[in-house]
Short mmCIF file of C-alpha atoms and ligand atoms in Angstrom, two decimals:
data_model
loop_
_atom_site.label_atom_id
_atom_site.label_comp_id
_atom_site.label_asym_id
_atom_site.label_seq_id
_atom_site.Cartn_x
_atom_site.Cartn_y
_atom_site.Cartn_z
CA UNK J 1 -0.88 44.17 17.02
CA UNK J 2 -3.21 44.24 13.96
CA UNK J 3 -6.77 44.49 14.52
CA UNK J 4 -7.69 40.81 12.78
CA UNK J 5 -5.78 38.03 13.46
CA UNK J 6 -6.60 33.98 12.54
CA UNK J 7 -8.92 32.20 14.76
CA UNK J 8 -7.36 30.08 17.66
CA UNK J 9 -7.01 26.76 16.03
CA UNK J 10 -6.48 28.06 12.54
CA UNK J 11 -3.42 28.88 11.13
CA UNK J 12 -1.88 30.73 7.78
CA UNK J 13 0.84 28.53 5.79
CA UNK J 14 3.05 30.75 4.09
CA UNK J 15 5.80 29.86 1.91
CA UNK J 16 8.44 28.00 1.98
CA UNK J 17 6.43 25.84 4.63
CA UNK J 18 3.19 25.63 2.16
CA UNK J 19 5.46 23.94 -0.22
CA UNK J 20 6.12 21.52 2.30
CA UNK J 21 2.90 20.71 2.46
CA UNK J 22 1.49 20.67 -0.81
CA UNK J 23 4.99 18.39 -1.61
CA UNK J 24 3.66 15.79 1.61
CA UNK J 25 0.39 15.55 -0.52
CA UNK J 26 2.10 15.13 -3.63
CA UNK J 27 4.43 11.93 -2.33
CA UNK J 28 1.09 10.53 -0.63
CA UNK J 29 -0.86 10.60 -3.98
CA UNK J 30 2.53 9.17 -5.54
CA UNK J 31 2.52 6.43 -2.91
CA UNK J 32 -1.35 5.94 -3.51
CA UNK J 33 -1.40 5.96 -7.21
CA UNK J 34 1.13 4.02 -7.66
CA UNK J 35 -1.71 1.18 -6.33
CA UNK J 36 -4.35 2.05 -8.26
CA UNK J 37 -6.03 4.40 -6.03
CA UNK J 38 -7.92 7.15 -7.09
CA UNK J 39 -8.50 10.93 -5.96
CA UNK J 40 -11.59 11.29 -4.31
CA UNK J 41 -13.01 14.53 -3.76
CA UNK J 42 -15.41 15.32 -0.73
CA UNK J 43 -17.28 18.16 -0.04
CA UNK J 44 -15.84 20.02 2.50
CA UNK J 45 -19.42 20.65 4.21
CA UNK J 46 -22.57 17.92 4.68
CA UNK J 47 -25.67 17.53 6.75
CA UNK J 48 -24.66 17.06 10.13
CA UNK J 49 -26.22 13.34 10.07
CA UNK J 50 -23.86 11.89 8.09
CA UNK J 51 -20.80 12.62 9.98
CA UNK J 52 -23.20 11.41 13.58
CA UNK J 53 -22.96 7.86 12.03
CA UNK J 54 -19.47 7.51 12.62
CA UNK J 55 -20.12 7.08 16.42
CA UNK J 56 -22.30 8.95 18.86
CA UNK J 57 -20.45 8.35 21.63
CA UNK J 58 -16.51 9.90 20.15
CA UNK J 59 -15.77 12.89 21.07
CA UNK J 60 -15.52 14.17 17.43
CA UNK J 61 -19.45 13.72 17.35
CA UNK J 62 -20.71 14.89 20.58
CA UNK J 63 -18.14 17.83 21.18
CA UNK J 64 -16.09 18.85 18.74
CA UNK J 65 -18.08 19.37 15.20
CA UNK J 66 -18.33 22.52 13.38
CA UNK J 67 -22.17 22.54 13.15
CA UNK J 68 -24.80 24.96 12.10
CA UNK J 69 -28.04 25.72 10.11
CA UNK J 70 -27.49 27.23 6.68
CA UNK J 71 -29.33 29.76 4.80
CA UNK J 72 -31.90 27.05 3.86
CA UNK J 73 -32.34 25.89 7.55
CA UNK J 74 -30.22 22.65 6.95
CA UNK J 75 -28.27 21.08 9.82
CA UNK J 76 -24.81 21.08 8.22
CA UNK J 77 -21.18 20.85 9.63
CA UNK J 78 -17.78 21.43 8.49
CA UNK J 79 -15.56 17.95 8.11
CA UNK J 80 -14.63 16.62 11.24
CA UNK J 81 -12.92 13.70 8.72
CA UNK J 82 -13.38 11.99 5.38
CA UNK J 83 -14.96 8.55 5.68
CA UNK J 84 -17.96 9.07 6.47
CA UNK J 85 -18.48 11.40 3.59
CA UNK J 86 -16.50 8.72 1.21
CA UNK J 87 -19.12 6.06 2.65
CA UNK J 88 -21.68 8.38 2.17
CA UNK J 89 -20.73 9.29 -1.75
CA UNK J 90 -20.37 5.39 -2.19
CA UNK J 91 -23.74 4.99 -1.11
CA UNK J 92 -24.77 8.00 -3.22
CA UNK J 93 -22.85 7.07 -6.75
CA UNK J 94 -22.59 3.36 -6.59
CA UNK J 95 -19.50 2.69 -8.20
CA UNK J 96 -17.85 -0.39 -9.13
CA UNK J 97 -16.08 -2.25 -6.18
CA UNK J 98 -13.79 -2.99 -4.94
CA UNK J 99 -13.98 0.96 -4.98
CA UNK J 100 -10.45 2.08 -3.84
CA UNK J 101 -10.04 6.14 -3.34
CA UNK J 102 -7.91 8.72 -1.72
CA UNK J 103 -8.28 11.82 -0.20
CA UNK J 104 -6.15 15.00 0.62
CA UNK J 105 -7.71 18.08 2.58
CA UNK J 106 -8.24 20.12 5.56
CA UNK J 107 -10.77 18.96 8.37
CA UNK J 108 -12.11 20.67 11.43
CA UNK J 109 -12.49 20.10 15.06
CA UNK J 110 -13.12 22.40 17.68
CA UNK J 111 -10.40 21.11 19.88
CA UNK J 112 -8.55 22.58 21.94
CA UNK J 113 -5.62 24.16 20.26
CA UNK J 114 -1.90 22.81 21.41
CA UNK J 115 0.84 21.06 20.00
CA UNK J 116 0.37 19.02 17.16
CA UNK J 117 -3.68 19.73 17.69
CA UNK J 118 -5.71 22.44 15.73
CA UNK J 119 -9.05 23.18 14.51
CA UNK J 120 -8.28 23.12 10.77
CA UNK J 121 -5.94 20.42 9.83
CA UNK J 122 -5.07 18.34 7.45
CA UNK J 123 -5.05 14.96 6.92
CA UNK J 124 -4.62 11.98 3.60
CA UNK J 125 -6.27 8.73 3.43
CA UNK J 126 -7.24 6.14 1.78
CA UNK J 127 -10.56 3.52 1.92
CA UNK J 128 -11.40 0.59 0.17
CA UNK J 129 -14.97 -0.56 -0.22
CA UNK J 130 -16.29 -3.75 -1.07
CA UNK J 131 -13.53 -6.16 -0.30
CA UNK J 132 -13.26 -8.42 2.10
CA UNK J 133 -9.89 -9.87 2.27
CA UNK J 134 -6.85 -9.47 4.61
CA UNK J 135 -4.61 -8.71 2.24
CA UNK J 136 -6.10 -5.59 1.45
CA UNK J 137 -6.18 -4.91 4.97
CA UNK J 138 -2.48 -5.38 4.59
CA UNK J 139 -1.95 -3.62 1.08
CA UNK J 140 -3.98 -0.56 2.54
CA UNK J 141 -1.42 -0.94 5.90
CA UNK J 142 1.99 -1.59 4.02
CA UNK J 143 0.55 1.74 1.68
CA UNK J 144 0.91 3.58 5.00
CA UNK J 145 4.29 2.42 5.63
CA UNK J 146 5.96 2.89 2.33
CA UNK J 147 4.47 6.97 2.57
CA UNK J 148 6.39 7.27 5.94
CA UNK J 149 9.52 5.20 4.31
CA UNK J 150 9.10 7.97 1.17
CA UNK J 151 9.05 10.57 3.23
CA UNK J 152 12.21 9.28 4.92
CA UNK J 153 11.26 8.74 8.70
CA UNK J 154 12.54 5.58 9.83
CA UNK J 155 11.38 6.05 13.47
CA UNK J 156 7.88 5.01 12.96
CA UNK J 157 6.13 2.16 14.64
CA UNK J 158 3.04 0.16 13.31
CA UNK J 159 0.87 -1.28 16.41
CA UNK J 160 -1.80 -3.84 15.34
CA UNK J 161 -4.93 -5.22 16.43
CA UNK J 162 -8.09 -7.19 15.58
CA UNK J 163 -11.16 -6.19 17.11
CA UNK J 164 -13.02 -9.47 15.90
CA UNK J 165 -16.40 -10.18 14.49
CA UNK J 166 -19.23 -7.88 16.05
CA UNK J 167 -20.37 -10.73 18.11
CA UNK J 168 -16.86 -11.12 19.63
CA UNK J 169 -16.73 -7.60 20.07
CA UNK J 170 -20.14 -7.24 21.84
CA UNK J 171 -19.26 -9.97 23.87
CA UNK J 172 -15.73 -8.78 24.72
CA UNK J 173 -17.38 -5.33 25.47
CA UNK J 174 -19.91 -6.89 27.75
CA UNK J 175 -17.07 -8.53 30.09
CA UNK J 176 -14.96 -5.08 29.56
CA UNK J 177 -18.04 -3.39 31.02
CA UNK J 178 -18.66 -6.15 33.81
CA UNK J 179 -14.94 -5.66 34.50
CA UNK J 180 -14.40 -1.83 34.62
CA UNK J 181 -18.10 -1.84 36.96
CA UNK J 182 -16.31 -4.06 39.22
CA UNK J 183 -13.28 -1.54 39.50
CA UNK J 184 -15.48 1.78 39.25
CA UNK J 185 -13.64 3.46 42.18
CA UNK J 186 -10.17 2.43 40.43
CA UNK J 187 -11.03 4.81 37.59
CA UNK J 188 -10.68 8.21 36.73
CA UNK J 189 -13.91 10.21 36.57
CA UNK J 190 -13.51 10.88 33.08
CA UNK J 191 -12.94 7.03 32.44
CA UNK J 192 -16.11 6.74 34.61
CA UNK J 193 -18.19 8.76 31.88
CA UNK J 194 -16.46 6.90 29.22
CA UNK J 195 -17.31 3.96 30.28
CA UNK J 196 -21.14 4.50 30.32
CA UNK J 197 -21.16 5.47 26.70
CA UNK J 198 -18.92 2.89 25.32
CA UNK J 199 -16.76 0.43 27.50
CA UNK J 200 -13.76 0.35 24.85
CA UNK J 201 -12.82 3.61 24.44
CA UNK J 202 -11.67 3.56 28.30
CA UNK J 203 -8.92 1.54 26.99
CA UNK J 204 -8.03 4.87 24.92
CA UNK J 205 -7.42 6.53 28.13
CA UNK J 206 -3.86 7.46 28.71
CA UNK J 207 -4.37 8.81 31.99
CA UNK J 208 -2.18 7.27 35.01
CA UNK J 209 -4.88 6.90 37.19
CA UNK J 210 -6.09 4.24 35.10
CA UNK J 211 -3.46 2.17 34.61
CA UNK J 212 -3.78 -0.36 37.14
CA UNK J 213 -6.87 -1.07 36.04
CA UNK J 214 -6.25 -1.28 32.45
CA UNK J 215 -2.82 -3.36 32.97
CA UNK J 216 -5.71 -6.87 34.00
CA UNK J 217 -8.35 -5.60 32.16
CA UNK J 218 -9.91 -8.45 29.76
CA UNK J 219 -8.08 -8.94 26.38
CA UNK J 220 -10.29 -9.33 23.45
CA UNK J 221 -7.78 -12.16 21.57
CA UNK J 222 -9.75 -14.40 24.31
CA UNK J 223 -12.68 -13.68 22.29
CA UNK J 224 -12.18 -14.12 18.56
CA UNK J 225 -14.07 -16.59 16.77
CA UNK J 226 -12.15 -18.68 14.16
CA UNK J 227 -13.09 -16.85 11.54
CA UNK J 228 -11.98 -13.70 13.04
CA UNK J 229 -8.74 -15.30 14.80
CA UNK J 230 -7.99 -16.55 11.11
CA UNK J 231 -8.29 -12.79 9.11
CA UNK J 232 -5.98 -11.79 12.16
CA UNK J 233 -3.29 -14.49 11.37
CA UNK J 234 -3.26 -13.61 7.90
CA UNK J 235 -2.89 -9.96 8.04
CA UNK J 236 0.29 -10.43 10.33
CA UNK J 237 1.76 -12.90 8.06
CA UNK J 238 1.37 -10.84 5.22
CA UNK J 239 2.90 -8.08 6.34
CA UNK J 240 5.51 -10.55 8.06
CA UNK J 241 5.83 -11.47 4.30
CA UNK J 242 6.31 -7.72 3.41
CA UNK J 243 9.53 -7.47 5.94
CA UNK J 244 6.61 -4.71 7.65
CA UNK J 245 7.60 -4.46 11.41
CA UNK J 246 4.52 -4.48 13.78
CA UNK J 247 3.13 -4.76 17.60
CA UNK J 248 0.25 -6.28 18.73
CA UNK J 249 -1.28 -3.73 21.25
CA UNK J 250 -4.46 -5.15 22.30
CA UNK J 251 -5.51 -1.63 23.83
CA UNK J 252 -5.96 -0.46 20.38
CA UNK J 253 -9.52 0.21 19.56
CA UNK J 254 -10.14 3.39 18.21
CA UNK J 255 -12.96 5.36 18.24
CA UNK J 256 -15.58 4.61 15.37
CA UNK J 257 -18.30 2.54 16.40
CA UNK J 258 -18.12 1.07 12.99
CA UNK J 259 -14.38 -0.88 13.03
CA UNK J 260 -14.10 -4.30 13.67
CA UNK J 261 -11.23 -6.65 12.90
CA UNK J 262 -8.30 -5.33 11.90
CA UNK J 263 -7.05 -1.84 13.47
CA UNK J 264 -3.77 -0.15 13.64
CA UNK J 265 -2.08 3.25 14.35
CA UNK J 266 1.09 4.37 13.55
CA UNK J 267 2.90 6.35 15.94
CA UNK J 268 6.10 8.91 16.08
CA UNK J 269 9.30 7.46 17.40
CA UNK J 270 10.47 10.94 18.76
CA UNK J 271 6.95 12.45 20.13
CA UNK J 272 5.30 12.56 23.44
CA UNK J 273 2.55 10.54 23.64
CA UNK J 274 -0.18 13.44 23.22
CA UNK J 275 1.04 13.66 20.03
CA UNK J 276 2.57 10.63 18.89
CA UNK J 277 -0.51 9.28 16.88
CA UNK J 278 0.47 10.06 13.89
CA UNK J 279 -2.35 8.25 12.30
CA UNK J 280 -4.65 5.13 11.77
CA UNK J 281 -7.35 2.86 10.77
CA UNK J 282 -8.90 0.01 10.55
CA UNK J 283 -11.75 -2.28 8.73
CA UNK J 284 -15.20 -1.12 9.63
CA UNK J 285 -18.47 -2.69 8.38
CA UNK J 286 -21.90 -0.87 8.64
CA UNK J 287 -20.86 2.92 7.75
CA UNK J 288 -21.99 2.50 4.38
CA UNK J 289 -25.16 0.79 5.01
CA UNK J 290 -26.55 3.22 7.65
CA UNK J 291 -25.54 5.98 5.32
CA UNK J 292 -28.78 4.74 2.71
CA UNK J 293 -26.20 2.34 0.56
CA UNK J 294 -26.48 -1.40 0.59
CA UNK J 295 -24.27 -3.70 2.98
CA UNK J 296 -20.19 -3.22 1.86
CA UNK J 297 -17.00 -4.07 3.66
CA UNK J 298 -14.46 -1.18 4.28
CA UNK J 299 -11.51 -0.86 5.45
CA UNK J 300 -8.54 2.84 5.58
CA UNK J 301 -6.87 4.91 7.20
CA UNK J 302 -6.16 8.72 7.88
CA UNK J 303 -2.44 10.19 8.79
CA UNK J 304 -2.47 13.60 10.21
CA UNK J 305 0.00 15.77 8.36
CA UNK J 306 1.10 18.01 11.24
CA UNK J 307 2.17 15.40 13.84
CA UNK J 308 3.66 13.27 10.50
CA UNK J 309 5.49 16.80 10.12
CA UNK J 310 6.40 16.89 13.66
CA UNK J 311 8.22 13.80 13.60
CA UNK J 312 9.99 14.62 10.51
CA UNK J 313 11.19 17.49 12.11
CA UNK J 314 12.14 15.84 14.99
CA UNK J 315 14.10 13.12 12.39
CA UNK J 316 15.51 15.68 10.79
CA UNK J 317 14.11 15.00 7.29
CA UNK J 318 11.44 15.84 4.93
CA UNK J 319 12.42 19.75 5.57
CA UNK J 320 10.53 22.83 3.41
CA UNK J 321 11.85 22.34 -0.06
CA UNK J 322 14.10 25.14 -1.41
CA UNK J 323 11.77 26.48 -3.92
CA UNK J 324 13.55 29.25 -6.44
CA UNK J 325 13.36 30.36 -9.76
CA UNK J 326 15.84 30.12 -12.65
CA UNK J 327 16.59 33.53 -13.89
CA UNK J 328 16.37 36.74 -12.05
CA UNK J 329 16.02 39.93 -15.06
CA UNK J 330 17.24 42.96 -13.71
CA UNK J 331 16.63 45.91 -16.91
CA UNK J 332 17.45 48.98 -15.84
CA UNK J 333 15.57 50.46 -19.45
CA UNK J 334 12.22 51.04 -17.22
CA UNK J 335 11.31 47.17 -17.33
CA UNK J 336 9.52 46.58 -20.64
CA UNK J 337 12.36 44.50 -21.52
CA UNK J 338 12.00 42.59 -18.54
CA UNK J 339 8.14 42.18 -19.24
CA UNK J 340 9.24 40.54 -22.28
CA UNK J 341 11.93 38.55 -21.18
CA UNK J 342 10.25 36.56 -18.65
CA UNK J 343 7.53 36.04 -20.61
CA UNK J 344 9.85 34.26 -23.01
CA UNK J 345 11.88 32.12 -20.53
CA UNK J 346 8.10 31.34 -18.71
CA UNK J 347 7.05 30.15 -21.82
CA UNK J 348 9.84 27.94 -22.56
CA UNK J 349 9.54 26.27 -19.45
CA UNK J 350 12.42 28.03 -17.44
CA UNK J 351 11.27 29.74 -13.73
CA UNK J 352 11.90 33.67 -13.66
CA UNK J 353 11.07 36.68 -11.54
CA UNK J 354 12.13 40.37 -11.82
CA UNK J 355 11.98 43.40 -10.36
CA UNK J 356 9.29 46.24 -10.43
CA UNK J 357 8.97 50.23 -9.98
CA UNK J 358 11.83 50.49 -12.04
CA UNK J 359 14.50 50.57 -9.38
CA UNK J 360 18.32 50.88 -9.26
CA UNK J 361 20.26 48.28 -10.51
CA UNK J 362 21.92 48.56 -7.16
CA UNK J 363 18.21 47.62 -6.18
CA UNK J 364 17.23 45.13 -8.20
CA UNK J 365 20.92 42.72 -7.84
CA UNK J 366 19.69 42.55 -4.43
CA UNK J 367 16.81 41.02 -5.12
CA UNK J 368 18.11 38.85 -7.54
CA UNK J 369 20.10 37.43 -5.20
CA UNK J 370 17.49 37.47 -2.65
CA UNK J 371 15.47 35.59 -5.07
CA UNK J 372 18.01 32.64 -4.81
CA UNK J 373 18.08 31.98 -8.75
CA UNK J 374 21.46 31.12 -10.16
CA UNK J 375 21.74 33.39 -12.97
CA UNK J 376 20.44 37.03 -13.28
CA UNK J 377 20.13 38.22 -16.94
CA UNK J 378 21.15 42.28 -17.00
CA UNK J 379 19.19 44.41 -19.45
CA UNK J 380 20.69 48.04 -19.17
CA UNK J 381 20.25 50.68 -22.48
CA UNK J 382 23.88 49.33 -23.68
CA UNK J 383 22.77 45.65 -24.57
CA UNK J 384 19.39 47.49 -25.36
CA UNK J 385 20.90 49.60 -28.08
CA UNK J 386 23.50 46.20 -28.83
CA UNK J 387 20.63 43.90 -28.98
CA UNK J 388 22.16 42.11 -26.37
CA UNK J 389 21.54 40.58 -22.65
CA UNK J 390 24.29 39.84 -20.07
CA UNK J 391 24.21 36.79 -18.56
CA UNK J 392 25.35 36.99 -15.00
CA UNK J 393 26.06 33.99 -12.58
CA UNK J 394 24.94 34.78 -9.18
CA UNK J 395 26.90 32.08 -7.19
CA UNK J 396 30.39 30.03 -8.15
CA UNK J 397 33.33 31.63 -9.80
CA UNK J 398 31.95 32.10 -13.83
CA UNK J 399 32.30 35.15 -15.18
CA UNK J 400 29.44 37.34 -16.96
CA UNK J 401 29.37 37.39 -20.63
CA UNK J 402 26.97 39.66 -23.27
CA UNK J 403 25.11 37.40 -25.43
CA UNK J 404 22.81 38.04 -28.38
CA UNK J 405 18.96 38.63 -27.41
CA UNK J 406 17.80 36.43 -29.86
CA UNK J 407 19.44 33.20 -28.61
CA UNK J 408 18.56 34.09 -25.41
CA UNK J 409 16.33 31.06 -24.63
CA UNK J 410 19.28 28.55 -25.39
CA UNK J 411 22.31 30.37 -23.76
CA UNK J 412 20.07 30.48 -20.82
CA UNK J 413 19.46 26.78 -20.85
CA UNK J 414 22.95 25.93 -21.53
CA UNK J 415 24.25 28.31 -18.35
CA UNK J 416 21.67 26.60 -16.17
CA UNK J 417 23.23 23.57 -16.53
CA UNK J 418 26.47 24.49 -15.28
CA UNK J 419 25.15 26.80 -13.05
CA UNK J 420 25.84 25.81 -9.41
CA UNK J 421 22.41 25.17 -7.52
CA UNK J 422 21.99 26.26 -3.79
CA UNK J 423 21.97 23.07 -1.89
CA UNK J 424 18.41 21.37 -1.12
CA UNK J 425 17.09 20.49 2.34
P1 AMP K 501 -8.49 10.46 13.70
O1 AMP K 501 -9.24 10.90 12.48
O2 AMP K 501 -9.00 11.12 14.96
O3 AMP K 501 -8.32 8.99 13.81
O4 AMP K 501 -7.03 11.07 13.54
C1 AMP K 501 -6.11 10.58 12.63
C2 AMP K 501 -4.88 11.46 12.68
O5 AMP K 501 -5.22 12.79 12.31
C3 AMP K 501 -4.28 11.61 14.07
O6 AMP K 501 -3.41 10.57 14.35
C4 AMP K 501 -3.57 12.94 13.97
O7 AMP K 501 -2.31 12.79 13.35
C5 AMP K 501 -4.47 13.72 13.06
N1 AMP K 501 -5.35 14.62 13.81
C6 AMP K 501 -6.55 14.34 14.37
N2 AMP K 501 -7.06 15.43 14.96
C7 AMP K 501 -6.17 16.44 14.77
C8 AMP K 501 -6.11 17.82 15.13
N3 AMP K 501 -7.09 18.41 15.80
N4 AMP K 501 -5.02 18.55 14.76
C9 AMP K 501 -4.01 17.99 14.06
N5 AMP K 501 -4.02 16.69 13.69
C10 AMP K 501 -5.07 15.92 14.04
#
């Protein structure tokens, strides 16, 4: 066992799986682009205040942040997520609105590590601020859908709710409260702490000791206003209009103080239910304003790329893409030529790798074939002295032929292209 190994929580990525994700980021900023969303950056560190406003009472704030005082004695903390700090460089920069952005990027809790859960992950979102309009809330939804549709899982379900207007909310919450008071001794205990911090996030609970309780609890669509009742209506028949499949699961009230209306999660088809959440969202008011910036709508979402990767293992798609190179130079000279070579073919935009410490040829075929390229060019003193290369395929029936050095670069294209590839993922 070596003496240092990653934190519990943290983890190394190595190849082929970091191309796996760096390739999940690049078909979410496709998805996102593609609507006029921009990349925003956040800092992966900021005073411990801003990320407080998101809620004291979630477990995020109160438990699970990566807090402590710098050099210059400022509270800080690690990311426990992005919108706050998006909400917070809104209020800090100002920009035009409707201001839509998204984000890529590790976060951290201090969880406790299991499946699907670490300290360090990674998630991609997107917010919108300064609209208020339930079609975005659908655009910002159906964006959400079409990444897990890119990706290829087909499994995925979209639950949906509205929380209201604040003053259904705070009404609905009231009667929740009155309701789970009147049923204390039908709770769990943890439910029972819940509840005196904030009545709706018992709902979240998934424990069976609470779900007799929860099964008559209150429902909040008794308490929308019009208005509220209205933005709900629309936002299902737009994405009715989209051919988006959703469920109304009035349980669904996540955790940020901040949300009202519109919410929604999308879960795994295949996973347990610890881990099913593959991500979620929701239109929150407030978060901007009590971050110094004046009063703006909002409304995103985050997906967590482990559980999304989770599920696509579990669907079987979306696997570690096969990443090799082109050309594989074996010289057997002492690997100047080599040095050269791959240079050239680098520079004219083909992939190559070699070998080093001037090995055997014996040696160095093995790791051109370990290197998975299709063609290895050979560069023994013979071709040296002949101003030559061989041209070798590595898989498929071609024969190798000797071509001159100097046309190289276009013999090499032209082999490529009949060159059988190994097959994808
Ligand atoms: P949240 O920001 O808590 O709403 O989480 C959004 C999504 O991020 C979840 O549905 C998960 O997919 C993912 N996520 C949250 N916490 C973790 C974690 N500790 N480890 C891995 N993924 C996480």
């Amino acid at each position: 066992m070596p003496e240092f190994q990653h934190s519990p929580g943290m983890r190394d990525i190595l190849p082929p799986d970091s191309g796996r994700w760096r390739q999940f980021q690049a078909v979410f900023a496709q998805v996102v682009e593609s609507a006029g969303y921009g990349e925003v950056m956040p800092p992966l560190m900021e005073d411990l205040a801003v990320f407080q406003r998101v809620g004291e009472a979630t477990d995020v704030v109160t438990k699970e942040m990566y807090d402590f005082i710098d050099r210059g004695g400022r509270h800080v903390s690690l990311r426990p997520e992005c919108t706050a700090s998006v909400c917070r460089i809104f209020a800090q920069h100002r920009p035009a609105t409707p201001w839509k952005v998204f984000y890529a990027g590790p976060n951290f809790r201090y969880e406790k590590p299991q499946r699907g859960r670490f300290r360090q992950f990674d998630q991609v979102g997107i917010e919108v601020l300064g609209a208020d309009d339930p079609y975005l809330d659908v655009e910002v939804i159906a964006l959400g859908w079409e990444f897990y549709q890119r990706l290829g899982l087909r499994q995925v379900k979209l639950l949906l709710n509205s929380l209201g207007e604040p003053d259904d909310r705070a009404r609905y919450e009231a009667s929740l409260a009155q309701y789970f008071n009147d049923n204390l001794d039908r709770l769990s205990p943890e439910s029972q702490i819940t509840l005196t911090k904030n009545p709706l996030r018992v709902l979240d609970s998934k424990r069976a000791a609470d779900a007799a309780v929860l099964a008559n609890a209150p429902r909040i669509a008794s308490f929308y206003s019009p208005e509220a009742a209205a933005h709900f209506e629309a936002v299902q028949q737009g994405l009715t209009d989209l051919g988006i499949p959703f469920t109304i699961d009035t349980a669904l009230v996540r955790g940020l103080d901040y949300y009202r209306r519109t919410t929604f999660e999308f879960q795994g088809g295949t996973l347990d239910s610890a881990q099913n959440a593959l991500g979620g969202g929701g239109r929150y008011d407030g978060l901007v304003e009590s971050l110094g910036g004046p009063a703006t709508h909002g409304i995103g979402f985050a997906l967590g790329l482990d559980r999304t990767l989770l599920a696509c293992d579990d669907e079987g798609v979306f696997g570690a893409p096969n990443k090799t190179v082109d050309v594989f130079v074996v010289d057997t000279t002492g690997g100047q030529e080599a040095l050269r070579i791959t240079a050239q073919l680098r520079a004219a935009g083909i992939s190559a790798d070699r070998a080093f410490e001037n090995r055997s040829m014996k040696s160095q075929m093995k790791g051109a074939d370990r290197s998975g390229a299709p063609l290895a060019i050979i560069v023994g003193s013979n071709e040296l002295d002949a101003g030559q290369v061989v041209i070798r395929p590595l898989r498929g029936e071609d024969a190798q032929r000797s071509v001159a050095r100097d046309t190289l670069i276009s013999e090499v294209i032209q082999a490529l292209q009949t060159a059988p590839k190994e097959a994808t993922q």
